[in-house]
Each structure stands twice: as structure tokens, then as C-alpha cells.
CSV table of C-alpha atoms in Angstrom, one decimal:
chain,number,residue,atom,x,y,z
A,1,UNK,CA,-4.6,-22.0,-34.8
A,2,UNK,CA,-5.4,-19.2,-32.7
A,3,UNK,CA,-2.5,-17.2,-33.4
A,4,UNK,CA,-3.1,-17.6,-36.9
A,5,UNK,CA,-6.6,-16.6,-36.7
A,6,UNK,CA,-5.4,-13.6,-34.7
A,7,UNK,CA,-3.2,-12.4,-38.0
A,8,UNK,CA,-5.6,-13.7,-40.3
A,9,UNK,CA,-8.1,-10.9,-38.8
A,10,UNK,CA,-5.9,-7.8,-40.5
A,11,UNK,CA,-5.5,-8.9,-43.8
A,12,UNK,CA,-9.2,-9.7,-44.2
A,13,UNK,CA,-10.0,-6.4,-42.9
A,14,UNK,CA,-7.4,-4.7,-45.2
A,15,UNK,CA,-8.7,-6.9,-48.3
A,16,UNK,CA,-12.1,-5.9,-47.5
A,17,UNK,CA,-10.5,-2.3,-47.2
A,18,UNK,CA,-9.3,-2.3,-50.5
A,19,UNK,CA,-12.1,-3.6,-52.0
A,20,UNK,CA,-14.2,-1.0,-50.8
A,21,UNK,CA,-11.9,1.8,-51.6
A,22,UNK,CA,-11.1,0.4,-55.4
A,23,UNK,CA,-14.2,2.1,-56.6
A,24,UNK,CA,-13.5,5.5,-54.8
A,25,UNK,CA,-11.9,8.2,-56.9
A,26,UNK,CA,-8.1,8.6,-56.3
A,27,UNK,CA,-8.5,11.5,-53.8
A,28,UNK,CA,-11.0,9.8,-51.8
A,29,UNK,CA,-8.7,6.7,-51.7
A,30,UNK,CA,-5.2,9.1,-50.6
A,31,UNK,CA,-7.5,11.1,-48.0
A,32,UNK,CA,-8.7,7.6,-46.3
A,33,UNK,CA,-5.5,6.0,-46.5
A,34,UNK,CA,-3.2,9.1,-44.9
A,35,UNK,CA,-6.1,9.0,-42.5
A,36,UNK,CA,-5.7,5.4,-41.4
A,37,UNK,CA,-1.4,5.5,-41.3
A,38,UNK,CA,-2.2,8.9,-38.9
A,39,UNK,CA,-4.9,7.4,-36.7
A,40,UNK,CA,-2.7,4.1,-36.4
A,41,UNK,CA,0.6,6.2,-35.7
A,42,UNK,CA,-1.3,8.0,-32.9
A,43,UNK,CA,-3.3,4.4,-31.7
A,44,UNK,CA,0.1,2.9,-31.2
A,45,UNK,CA,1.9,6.1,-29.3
A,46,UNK,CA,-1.3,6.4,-27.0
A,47,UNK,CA,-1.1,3.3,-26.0
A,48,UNK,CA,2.2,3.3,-25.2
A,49,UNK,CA,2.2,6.6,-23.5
A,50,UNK,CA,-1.0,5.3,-21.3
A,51,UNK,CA,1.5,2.5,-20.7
A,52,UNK,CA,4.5,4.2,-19.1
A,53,UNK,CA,2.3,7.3,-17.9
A,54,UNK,CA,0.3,4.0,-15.3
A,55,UNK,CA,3.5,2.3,-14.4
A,56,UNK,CA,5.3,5.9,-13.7
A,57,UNK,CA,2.2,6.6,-11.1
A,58,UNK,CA,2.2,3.2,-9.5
A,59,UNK,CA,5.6,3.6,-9.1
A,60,UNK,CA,5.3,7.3,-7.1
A,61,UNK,CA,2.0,5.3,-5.6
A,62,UNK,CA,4.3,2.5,-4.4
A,63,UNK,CA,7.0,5.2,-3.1
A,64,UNK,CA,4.3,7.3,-1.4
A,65,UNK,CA,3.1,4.0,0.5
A,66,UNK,CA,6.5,3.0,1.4
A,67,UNK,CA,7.9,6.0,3.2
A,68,UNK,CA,3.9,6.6,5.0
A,69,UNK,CA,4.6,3.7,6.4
A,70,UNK,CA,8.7,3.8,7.0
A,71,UNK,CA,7.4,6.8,8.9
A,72,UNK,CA,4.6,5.2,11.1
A,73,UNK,CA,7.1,2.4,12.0
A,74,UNK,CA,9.6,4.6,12.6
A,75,UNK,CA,8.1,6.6,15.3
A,76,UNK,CA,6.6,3.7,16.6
A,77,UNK,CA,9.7,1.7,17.5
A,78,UNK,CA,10.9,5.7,18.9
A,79,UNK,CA,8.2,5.3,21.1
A,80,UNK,CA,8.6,2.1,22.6
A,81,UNK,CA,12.1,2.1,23.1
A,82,UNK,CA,11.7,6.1,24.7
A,83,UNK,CA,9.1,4.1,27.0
A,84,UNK,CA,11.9,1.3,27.4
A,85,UNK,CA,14.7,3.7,28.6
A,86,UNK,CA,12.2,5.4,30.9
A,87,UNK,CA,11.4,2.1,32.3
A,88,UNK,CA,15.2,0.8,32.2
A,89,UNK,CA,16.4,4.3,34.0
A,90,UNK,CA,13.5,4.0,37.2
A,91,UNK,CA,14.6,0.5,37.3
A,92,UNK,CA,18.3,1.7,37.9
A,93,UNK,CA,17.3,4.2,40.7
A,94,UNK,CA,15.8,1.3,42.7
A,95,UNK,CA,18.1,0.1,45.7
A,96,UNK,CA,17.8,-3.3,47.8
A,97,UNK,CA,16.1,-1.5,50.1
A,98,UNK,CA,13.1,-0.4,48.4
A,99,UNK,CA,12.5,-4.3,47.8
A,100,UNK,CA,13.2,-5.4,51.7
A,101,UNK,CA,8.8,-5.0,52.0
A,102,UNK,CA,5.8,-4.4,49.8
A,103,UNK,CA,5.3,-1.4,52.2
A,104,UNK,CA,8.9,0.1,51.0
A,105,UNK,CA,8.4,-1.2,47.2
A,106,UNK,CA,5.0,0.5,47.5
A,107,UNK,CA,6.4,3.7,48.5
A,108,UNK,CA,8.9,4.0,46.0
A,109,UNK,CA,6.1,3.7,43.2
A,110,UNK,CA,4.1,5.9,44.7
A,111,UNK,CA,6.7,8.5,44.0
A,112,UNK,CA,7.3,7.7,41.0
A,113,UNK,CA,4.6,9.8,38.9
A,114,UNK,CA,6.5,10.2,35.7
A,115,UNK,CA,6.6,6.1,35.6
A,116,UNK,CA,3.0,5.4,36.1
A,117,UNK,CA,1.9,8.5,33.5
A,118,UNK,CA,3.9,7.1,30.7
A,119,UNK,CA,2.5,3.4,30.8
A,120,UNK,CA,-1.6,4.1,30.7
A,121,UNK,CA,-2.4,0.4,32.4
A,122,UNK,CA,0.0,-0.5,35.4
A,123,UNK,CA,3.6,-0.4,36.8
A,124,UNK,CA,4.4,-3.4,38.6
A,125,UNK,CA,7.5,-3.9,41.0
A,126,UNK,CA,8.4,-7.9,41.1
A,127,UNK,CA,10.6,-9.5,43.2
A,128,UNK,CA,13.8,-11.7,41.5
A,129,UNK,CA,11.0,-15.1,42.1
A,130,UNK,CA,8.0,-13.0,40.4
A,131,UNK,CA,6.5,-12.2,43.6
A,132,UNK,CA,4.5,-8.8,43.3
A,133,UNK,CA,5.8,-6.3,46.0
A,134,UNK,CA,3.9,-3.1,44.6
A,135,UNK,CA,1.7,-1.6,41.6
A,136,UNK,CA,0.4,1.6,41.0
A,137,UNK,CA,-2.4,2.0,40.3
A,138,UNK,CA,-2.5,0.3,43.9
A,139,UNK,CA,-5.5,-2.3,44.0
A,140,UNK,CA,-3.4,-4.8,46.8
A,141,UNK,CA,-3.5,-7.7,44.5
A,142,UNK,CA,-1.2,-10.0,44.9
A,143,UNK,CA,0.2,-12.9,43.2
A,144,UNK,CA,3.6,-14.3,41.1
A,145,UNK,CA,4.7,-13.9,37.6
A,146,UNK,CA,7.4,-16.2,37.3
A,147,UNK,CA,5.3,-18.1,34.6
A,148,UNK,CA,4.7,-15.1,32.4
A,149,UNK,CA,7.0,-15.4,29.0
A,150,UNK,CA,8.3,-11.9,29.4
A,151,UNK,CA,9.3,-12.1,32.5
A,152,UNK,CA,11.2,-15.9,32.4
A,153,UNK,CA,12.8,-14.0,29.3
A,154,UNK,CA,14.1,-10.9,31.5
A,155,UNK,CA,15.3,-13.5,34.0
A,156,UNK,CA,17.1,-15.6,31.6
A,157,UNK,CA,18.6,-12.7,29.7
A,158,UNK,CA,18.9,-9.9,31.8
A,159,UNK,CA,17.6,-7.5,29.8
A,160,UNK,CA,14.9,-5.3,29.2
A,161,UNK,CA,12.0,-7.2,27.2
A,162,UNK,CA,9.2,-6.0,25.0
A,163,UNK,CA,6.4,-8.6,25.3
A,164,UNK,CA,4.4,-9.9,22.6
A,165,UNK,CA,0.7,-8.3,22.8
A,166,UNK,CA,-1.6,-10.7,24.9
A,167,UNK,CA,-5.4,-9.8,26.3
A,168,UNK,CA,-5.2,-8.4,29.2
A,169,UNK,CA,-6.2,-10.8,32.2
A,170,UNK,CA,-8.6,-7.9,33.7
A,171,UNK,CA,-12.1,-8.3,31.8
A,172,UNK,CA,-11.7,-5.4,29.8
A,173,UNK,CA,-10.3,-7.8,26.6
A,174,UNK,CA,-8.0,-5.1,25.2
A,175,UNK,CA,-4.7,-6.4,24.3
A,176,UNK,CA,-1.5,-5.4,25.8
A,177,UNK,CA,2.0,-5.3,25.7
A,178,UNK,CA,4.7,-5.5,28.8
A,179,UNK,CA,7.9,-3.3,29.2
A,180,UNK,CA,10.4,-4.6,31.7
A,181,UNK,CA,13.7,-3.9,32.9
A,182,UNK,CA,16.0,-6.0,35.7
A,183,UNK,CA,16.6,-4.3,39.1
A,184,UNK,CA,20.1,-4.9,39.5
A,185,UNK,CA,22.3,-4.6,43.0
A,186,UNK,CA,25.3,-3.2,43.5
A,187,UNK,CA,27.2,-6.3,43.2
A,188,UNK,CA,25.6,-6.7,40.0
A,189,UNK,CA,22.8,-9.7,41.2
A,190,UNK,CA,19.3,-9.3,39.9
A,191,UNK,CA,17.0,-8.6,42.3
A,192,UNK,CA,13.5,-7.2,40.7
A,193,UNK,CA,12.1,-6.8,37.7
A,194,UNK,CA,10.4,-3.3,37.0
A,195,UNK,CA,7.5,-3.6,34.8
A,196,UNK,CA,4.6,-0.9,32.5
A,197,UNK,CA,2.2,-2.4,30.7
A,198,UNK,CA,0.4,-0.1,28.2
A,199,UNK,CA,-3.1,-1.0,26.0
A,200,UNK,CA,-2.2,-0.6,22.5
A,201,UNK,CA,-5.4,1.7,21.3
A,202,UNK,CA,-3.9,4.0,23.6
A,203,UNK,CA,-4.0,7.0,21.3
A,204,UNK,CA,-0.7,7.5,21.9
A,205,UNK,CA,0.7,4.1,20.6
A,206,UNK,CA,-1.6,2.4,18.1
A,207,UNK,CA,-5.1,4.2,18.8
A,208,UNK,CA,-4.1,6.8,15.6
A,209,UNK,CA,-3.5,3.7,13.3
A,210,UNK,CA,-6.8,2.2,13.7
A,211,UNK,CA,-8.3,5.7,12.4
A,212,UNK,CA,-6.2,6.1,9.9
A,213,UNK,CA,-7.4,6.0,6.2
A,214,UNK,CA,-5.7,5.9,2.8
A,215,UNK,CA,-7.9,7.1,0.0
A,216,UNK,CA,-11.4,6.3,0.7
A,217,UNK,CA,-12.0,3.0,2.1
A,218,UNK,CA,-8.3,1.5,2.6
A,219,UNK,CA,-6.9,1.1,6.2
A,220,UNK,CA,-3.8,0.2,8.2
A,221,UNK,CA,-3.4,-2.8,10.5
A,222,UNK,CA,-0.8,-4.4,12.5
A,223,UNK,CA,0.3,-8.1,13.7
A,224,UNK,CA,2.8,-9.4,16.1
A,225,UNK,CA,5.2,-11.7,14.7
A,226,UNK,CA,2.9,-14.9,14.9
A,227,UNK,CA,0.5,-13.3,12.5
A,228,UNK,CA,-2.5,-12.2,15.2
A,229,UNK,CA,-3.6,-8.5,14.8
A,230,UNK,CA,-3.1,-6.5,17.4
A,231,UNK,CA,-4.6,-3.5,15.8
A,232,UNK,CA,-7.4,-3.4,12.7
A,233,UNK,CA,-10.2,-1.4,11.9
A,234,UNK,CA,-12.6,-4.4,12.8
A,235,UNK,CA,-11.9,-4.9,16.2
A,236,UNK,CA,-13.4,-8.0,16.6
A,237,UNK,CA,-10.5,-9.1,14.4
A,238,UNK,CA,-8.2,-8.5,17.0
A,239,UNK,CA,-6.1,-11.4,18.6
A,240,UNK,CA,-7.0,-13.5,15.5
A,241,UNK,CA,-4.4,-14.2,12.7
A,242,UNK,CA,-4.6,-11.9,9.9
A,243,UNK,CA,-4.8,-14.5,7.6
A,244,UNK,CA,-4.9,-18.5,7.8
A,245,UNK,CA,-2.0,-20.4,7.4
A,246,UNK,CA,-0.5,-20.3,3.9
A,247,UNK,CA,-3.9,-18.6,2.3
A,248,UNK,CA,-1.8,-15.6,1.4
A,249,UNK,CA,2.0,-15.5,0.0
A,250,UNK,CA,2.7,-11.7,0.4
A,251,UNK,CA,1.8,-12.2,4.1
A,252,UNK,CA,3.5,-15.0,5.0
A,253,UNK,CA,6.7,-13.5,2.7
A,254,UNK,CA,5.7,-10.4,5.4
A,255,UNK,CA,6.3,-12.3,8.6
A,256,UNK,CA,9.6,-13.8,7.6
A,257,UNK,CA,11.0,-10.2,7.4
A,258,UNK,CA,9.8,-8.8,3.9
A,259,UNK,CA,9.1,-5.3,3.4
A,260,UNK,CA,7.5,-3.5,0.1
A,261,UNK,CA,4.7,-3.7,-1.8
A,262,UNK,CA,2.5,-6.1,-4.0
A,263,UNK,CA,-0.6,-6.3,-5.6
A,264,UNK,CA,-3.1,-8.8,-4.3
A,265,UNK,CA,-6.5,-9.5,-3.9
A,266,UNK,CA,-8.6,-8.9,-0.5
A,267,UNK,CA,-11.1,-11.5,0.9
A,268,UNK,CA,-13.8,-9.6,-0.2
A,269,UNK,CA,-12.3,-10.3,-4.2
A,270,UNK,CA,-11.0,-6.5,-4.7
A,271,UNK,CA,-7.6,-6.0,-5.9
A,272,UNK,CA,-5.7,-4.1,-3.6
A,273,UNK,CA,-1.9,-2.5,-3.4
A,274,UNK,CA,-0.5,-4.1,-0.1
A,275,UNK,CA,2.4,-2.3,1.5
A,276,UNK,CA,4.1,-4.0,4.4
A,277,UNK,CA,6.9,-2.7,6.9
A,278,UNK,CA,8.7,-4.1,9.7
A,279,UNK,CA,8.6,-2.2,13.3
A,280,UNK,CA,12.0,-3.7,14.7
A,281,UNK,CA,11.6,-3.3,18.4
A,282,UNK,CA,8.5,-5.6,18.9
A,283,UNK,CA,9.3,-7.6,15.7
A,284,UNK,CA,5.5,-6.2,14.5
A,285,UNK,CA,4.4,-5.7,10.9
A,286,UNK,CA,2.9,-2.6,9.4
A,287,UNK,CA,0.7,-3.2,6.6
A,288,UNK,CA,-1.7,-0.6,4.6
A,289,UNK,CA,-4.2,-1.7,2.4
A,290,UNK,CA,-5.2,0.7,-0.6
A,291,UNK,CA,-7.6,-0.5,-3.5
A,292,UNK,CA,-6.5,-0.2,-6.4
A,293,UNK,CA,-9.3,1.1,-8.0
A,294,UNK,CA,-9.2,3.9,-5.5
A,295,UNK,CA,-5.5,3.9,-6.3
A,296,UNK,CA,-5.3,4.7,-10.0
A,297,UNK,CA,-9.2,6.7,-9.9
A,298,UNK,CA,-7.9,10.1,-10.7
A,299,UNK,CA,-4.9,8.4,-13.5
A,300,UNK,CA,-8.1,6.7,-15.2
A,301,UNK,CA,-10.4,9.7,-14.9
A,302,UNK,CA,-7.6,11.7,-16.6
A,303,UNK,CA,-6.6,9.0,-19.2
A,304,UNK,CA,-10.7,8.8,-20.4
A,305,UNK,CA,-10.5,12.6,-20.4
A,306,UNK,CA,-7.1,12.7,-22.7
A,307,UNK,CA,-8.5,9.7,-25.0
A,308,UNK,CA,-11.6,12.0,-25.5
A,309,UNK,CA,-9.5,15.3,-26.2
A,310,UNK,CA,-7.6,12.8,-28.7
A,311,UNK,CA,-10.3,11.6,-30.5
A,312,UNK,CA,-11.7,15.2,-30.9
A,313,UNK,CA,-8.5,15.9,-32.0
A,314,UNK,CA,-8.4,12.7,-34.3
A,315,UNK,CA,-11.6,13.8,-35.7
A,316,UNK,CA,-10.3,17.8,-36.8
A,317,UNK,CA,-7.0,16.6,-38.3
A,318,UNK,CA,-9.1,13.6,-40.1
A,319,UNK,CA,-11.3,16.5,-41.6
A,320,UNK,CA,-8.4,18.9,-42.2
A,321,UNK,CA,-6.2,15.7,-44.0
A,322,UNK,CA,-9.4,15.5,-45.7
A,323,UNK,CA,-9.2,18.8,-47.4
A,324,UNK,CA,-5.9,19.4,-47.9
A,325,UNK,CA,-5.6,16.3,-50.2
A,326,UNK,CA,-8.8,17.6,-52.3
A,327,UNK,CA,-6.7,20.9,-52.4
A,328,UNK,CA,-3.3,19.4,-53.4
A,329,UNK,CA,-4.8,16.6,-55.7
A,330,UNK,CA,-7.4,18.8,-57.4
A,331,UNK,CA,-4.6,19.3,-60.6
A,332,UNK,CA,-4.0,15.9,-60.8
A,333,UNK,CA,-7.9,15.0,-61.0
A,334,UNK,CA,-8.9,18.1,-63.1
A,335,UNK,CA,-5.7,16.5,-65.7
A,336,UNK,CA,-7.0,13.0,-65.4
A,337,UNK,CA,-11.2,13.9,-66.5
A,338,UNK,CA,-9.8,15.9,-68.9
A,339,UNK,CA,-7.6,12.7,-70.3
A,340,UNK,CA,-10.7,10.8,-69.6
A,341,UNK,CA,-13.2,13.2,-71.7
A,342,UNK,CA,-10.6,12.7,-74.3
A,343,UNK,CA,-12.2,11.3,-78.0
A,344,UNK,CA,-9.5,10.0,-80.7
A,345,UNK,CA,-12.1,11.5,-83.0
A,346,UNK,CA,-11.7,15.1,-81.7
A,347,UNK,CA,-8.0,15.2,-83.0
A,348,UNK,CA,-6.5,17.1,-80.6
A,349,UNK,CA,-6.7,18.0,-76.6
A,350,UNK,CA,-9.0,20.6,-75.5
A,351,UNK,CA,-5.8,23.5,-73.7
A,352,UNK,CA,-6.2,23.0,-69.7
A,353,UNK,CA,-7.8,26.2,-68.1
């Protein structure tokens, strides 16, 4: 069997050892046996210092990923819920009367500059029915929203919405998202809905993760919670799942609300360390990509440089283990050629000198 073959591959070699050694005079045979119990001794606690010296760095690897990108999510959702309560506070200041005419809806957009300089795309001012009543920038389009997700989602909750990303309709193809907030009366009816739309590579948002890279050729992206990228380093990518249905566990295990890090293997067949992290107020995911051969290049750089240092060092105790059992055995072998050299017809033992 295999597993006897495997044991069977030791004792030969030792037998064969032996052999070899039988004619070899006794300090020859101690110096190459203490040689082989000191090289084995060290073989074994290399190895098994190598062992826990790699797990100890993909563990402060794995940390190192994990809080990068528990900080990245972390200031994202700040900023989208900051642009949120900026959104939710203007849409508090807006009376019935600023939504009696487009002209009076218009005006009270127009000044509003702190609005329309946080969101980088549009501010839109919709009547409770979806009707558009003003937008800034001003371009005097009209038309109804009541059939957009995010806002049938405002109306039927009441509440301030984060859309999930879409392309815009405008023929630029970037991808958006939509803030909103319900304009509320004083007798607590909704009566508007306040909307910013931003483009998420707006530097300010998503542009920074795009450019970011970890070691030398790993990236960041991010998906909505259907699985489409919203933001990659190949933008052609965008608005396309990530990955097909079911083609990759750790993804899917991703998008139903896991968050840490695994080792897979990329499309293009390299192994990679995969660390993914929720942002919670868009339901997004975070994911960075490092290779692991980029990962542990400077732990195997340093491991080939210790096994070199060891084997020089291997090699100097070998030669000094060498000499020192000449030097202690040299008695012992002087006694025994003497014993040898010994003739019964001589009568008696030459004195040692």
C-alpha cells in the first residue's frame, strides 16, 4: 500500500545507512550519526517554526484587511447618512407653499446652495403624485416619478430611502444612487418628496476606492445587494454581477450578510485572500482582493533567507561536531590500534604513551 510504501522508504534508507557506515572506523560512524540526530532535530523545529511563523502572519494579514476595510465601510455609511440628514433637514424647512407652483418650488431650490453642492448630479423637488415641480441644476424638464422604486418606497414608508445604484437615464452611463426624504405638512400629510442624486465615482463617495491598491496588483470593488458592481477597477464591469450565480461560495456567503476573509481563487486561476465587509446603510458589500503570492512575498523572501543562514549554520556545527568527536574519541581509538597491534607472541602489552 501506499502508506506502507511511504514507511518502507526510511528503513531502507537507514539499512542502506548502516551498511555504508559498518566499514567506517568508530569515530567516523559517532561523528555522522550525532550529525544526522542534530540535522533531524533542527529539520523537524524549522519546519515547525516556518509553520506557526506563516499562520501568525496570515493572521496579522487577515486583521490588517479586516479593519482597512471596517474603516472604508465605516466612513462610507458616515457619508451617506451625513448626505441623508442634510437631505431629511431641507426637506423639513419646505412649507405647502413652496409646492403651490413649479415657479415657487423652483425658487426655493434656487436658494438652497448648500443642497445642490453636496449631491454632484441633481436635486429634485416632487410633488406627493411624483410630478416634478423643480430641479437644480434647472434644465425645465418635466415628467413623473411615481414609477421609480425609490420613490413608491418613500411613499409607502415614509421615510427617507437610499436607492439601489441604477445607470443614470442621461447618456452619460455612470451609475447612481437617489437620496430622498418626505415633505411633510403641518398636519403631518405627505406632500413632496425631496430628492439628490449623486454619481458614485464622485471622488468623494466611491471615486477613491476604484484607485485604491493593496500590495501591487490587488484592488477593491463594491456590489449592491443583488450582486452587480457598482464600483471596480474595470469599469466596463460595472452594472454586471460580480460573479454568476452560484460560481463562487464566499460571494454568495458575502451577499447573505457574511463578513471576513477566505482564501479563493480568482478567474484568472491566482489564489487570492478575499476580505469582504458589509456597508449597512445601502446594504453594499466591500470586498478587497490581495494575491496571495503578493501577500506572503516578503514572509517567503525571509523564510529562503533564514533556511540559507540555517544551512550555513548546519554546515559549521556539522564540521565542528566533526572535530570535537576526533578530539574526544582520539583515546579510545589510540587504546583500541594499540589492542589491535597486539601479538599473543609478544608476551606482554607495549605501556600506552
Amino acid at each position: 500500500s501506499r502508506n506502507g510504501f511511504i514507511y518502507m522508504v526510511p528503513r531502507q534508507f537507514m539499512v542502506e545507512l548502516l551498511r555504508k557506515l559498518s566499514p567506517l572506523t568508530l569515530t567516523a560512524r559517532t561523528a555522522v550519526a550525532t550529525s544526522l540526530l542534530f540535522l533531524i532535530a533542527i529539520w523537524a523545529l524549522a519546519m515547525v517554526s516556518f509553520h506557526s511563523f506563516r499562520n501568525q502572519t496570515m493572521n496579522l494579514i487577515v486583521e490588517g484587511q479586516n479593519h482597512l476595510l471596517g474603516r472604508i465601510a465605516d466612513t462610507l455609511d458616515q457619508k451617506l447618512l451625513s448626505l441623508q440628514k442634510g437631505l431629511i433637514d431641507s426637506a423639513e424647512e419646505i412649507t405647502e407653499r413652496d409646492l403651490a407652483s413649479r415657479e415657487a418650488a423652483q425658487r426655493y431650490l434656487n436658494g438652497n446652495a448648500g443642497l445642490s453642492s453636496a449631491f454632484d448630479r441633481s436635486v429634485f423637488l416632487f410633488s406627493a403624485q411624483g410630478d416634478l415641480l423643480a430641479e437644480r441644476p434647472f434644465r425645465n424638464r418635466g415628467g413623473n416619478a411615481a414609477w421609480r422604486p425609490y420613490f413608491k418606497e418613500t411613499i409607502a414608508t415614509q421615510k427617507a430611502v437610499i436607492s439601489e445604484p441604477f445607470v443614470s437615464n442621461v447618456g452619460d452611463s455612470n451609475i447612481v444612487i437617489v437620496l430622498t426624504a418626505p415633505v411633510f405638512a403641518k398636519d403631518g400629510r405627505l406632500v413632496g418628496v425631496l430628492t439628490g442624486s449623486i454619481g458614485l465615482t464622485h471622488p468623494a463617495l466611491l471615486g477613491h476606492i476604484a484607485k485604491t491598491v493593496v500590495g501591487k496588483t490587488g484592488y477593491l470593488y463594491v456590489v449592491a445587494g443583488d450582486g452587480k458592481l457598482i464600483m471596480h477597477p474595470q469599469m466596463e464591469r460595472l452594472s454586471h454581477r460580480a460573479f454568476p450565480p452560484q460560481a463562487n461560495d464566499a460571494f454568495e456567503r458575502a451577499l447573505k450578510g457574511y463578513d471576513g476573509t477566505v482564501q479563493t481563487v480568482e478567474p484568472n486561476g491566482r489564489e487570492a485572500l478575499v476580505t469582504y465587509q458589509h456597508v449597512q446603510s445601502p446594504n453594499w458589500v466591500i470586498a478587497t482582493v490581495y494575491p496571495k503570492e503578493e501577500a506572503f512575498l516578503a514572509v517567503d523572501d525571509l523564510i529562503r533567507q533564514f533556511v540559507l543562514l540555517l544551512l550555513l549554520a548546519c554546515l559549521i556545527v556539522l564540521a565542528a561536531t566533526w572535530g570535537l568527536t576526533r578530539y574526544v574519541l582520539r583515546p579510545l581509538v589510540i587504546l583500541t590500534r594499540h589492542i589491535r597491534d597486539y601479538s599473543p607472541t609478544q608476551g606482554k602489552i607495549a605501556p600506552l604513551h
